[in-house]
Amino acid sequence: MAAFDVSVIGELNLDLILYGLPQELVLEREHLAKELSITLGSSSAIFAHNFALLGNKVGFSSCIGSDPFGEICLKRLGESGVDISRVRRLQGKTTGLSVILPQRKQRYILTYPGIMYEMTDRELDLSYVYGAKHLHVSSYFLQKALRPQLIEIYRKAKEAGLTTSLDTNDDPEDRWSSEISLLLKYVDILLPNEREACKLAGTTDMEKAIETLSQKVPILVVKRGSQGAVARAGKEKYAGFPPMVDAVDPVGAGDSFDAGFIHQFIRGAKVEDCLKFGNIAGALSVTKAGGTEAFRDAVHREAFLRKNSMPLSPMGRSTPGASR
Ligand SMILES: Nc1ncnc2c1ncn2[C@@H]1O[C@H](COP(=O)(O)OP(=O)(O)O)[C@@H](O)[C@H]1O
Ligand SMILES: [Mg+2]
């Protein structure tokens, strides 16, 4: 019996979101935001938090610095039910922080990576990591020191019988190194968004990107914002759409989508049902500020899932259905 449904190795930091700033930011002027939200940020933590609240057991491997921001992250993550016993506090180090400035359609994202740039496999308890059914890593490019070691970690995870997934997210250095191909050999599900898929495949043509990447992994899922997502498994093609929602904030939508998709995948669901639940989870995420607020609000979350016909029992488990 695996101790966890999913092991997540990744970063842990807060998102500080300033809403309603003027469109143009001018040096030396003081700009007033209309609202401030301080929430659990970072792709890995948002994924783990929301995946746990869908009713899964999650073991989180990470590091924080010796600062109050790290402690707030840890408390928030722990409240979702994620096991945080393997998050290490490193003295004299600083936890990362993202400052997000949403504009009308797009957003500025200013990130201090902090400890996530430095974490290596020395800080990880790998037997704990392998004691799950599935391994997921987000923000591949932000795990600067760990990145080369991930190939061996994924290889051993596969050897230990885990299934695996990877959401690269953006490469802040815009290099998109081809080294990732070595890791993809051990990845079962790759989950980029459209832009990331094109960058990873070295093309501006989405169809070509899908063709190239789908030859490297058994399941490729490409997320397309309000247009939903497409998937490829070998020659099979799938497309899924999210329910219509009043979108408040896209932060964390992709990570929430991953949580919904993998929730079904580890239960042996068909790709179309994984896509369906991925889209529902992604859409739920955009209904509130930040990447975790819509999931944290249990009444809102349950009502949304019920309305979109993927009800969760009081235990948080999906009710059995055709997709299980
Ligand atoms: N405006 C929206 N309305 C409904 N669902 C959305 C919306 N934006 C995103 N989603 C859902 O979230 C998923 C991921 O969003 P996307 O922006 O493509 O990923 P990322 O956050 O990684 O860039 C989409 O595939 C979709 O299911
Ligand atoms: Mg993303």
XYZ file of N, CA and C and ligand atoms in Angstrom, residues 43 167 169 193 196 223 254-255, ligand 2:
25
model
N 3.643 27.192 -7.983
C 2.953 26.153 -8.708
C 2.858 24.832 -7.933
N 4.758 19.375 -15.019
C 4.282 20.642 -15.589
C 5.485 21.570 -15.538
N 5.874 24.639 -16.495
C 5.615 26.069 -16.353
C 6.652 26.863 -17.140
N 1.206 24.645 -20.879
C 0.162 25.418 -21.569
C 0.609 25.609 -23.024
N 4.030 27.326 -23.541
C 5.136 26.472 -23.072
C 5.347 25.283 -24.008
N -2.734 22.947 -22.161
C -3.789 23.778 -21.562
C -3.952 25.066 -22.353
N -3.625 26.584 -14.135
C -2.931 25.447 -14.729
C -2.598 24.374 -13.693
N -2.214 24.800 -12.514
C -1.867 23.838 -11.449
C -3.122 23.122 -10.955
Mg 1.018 26.706 -15.676
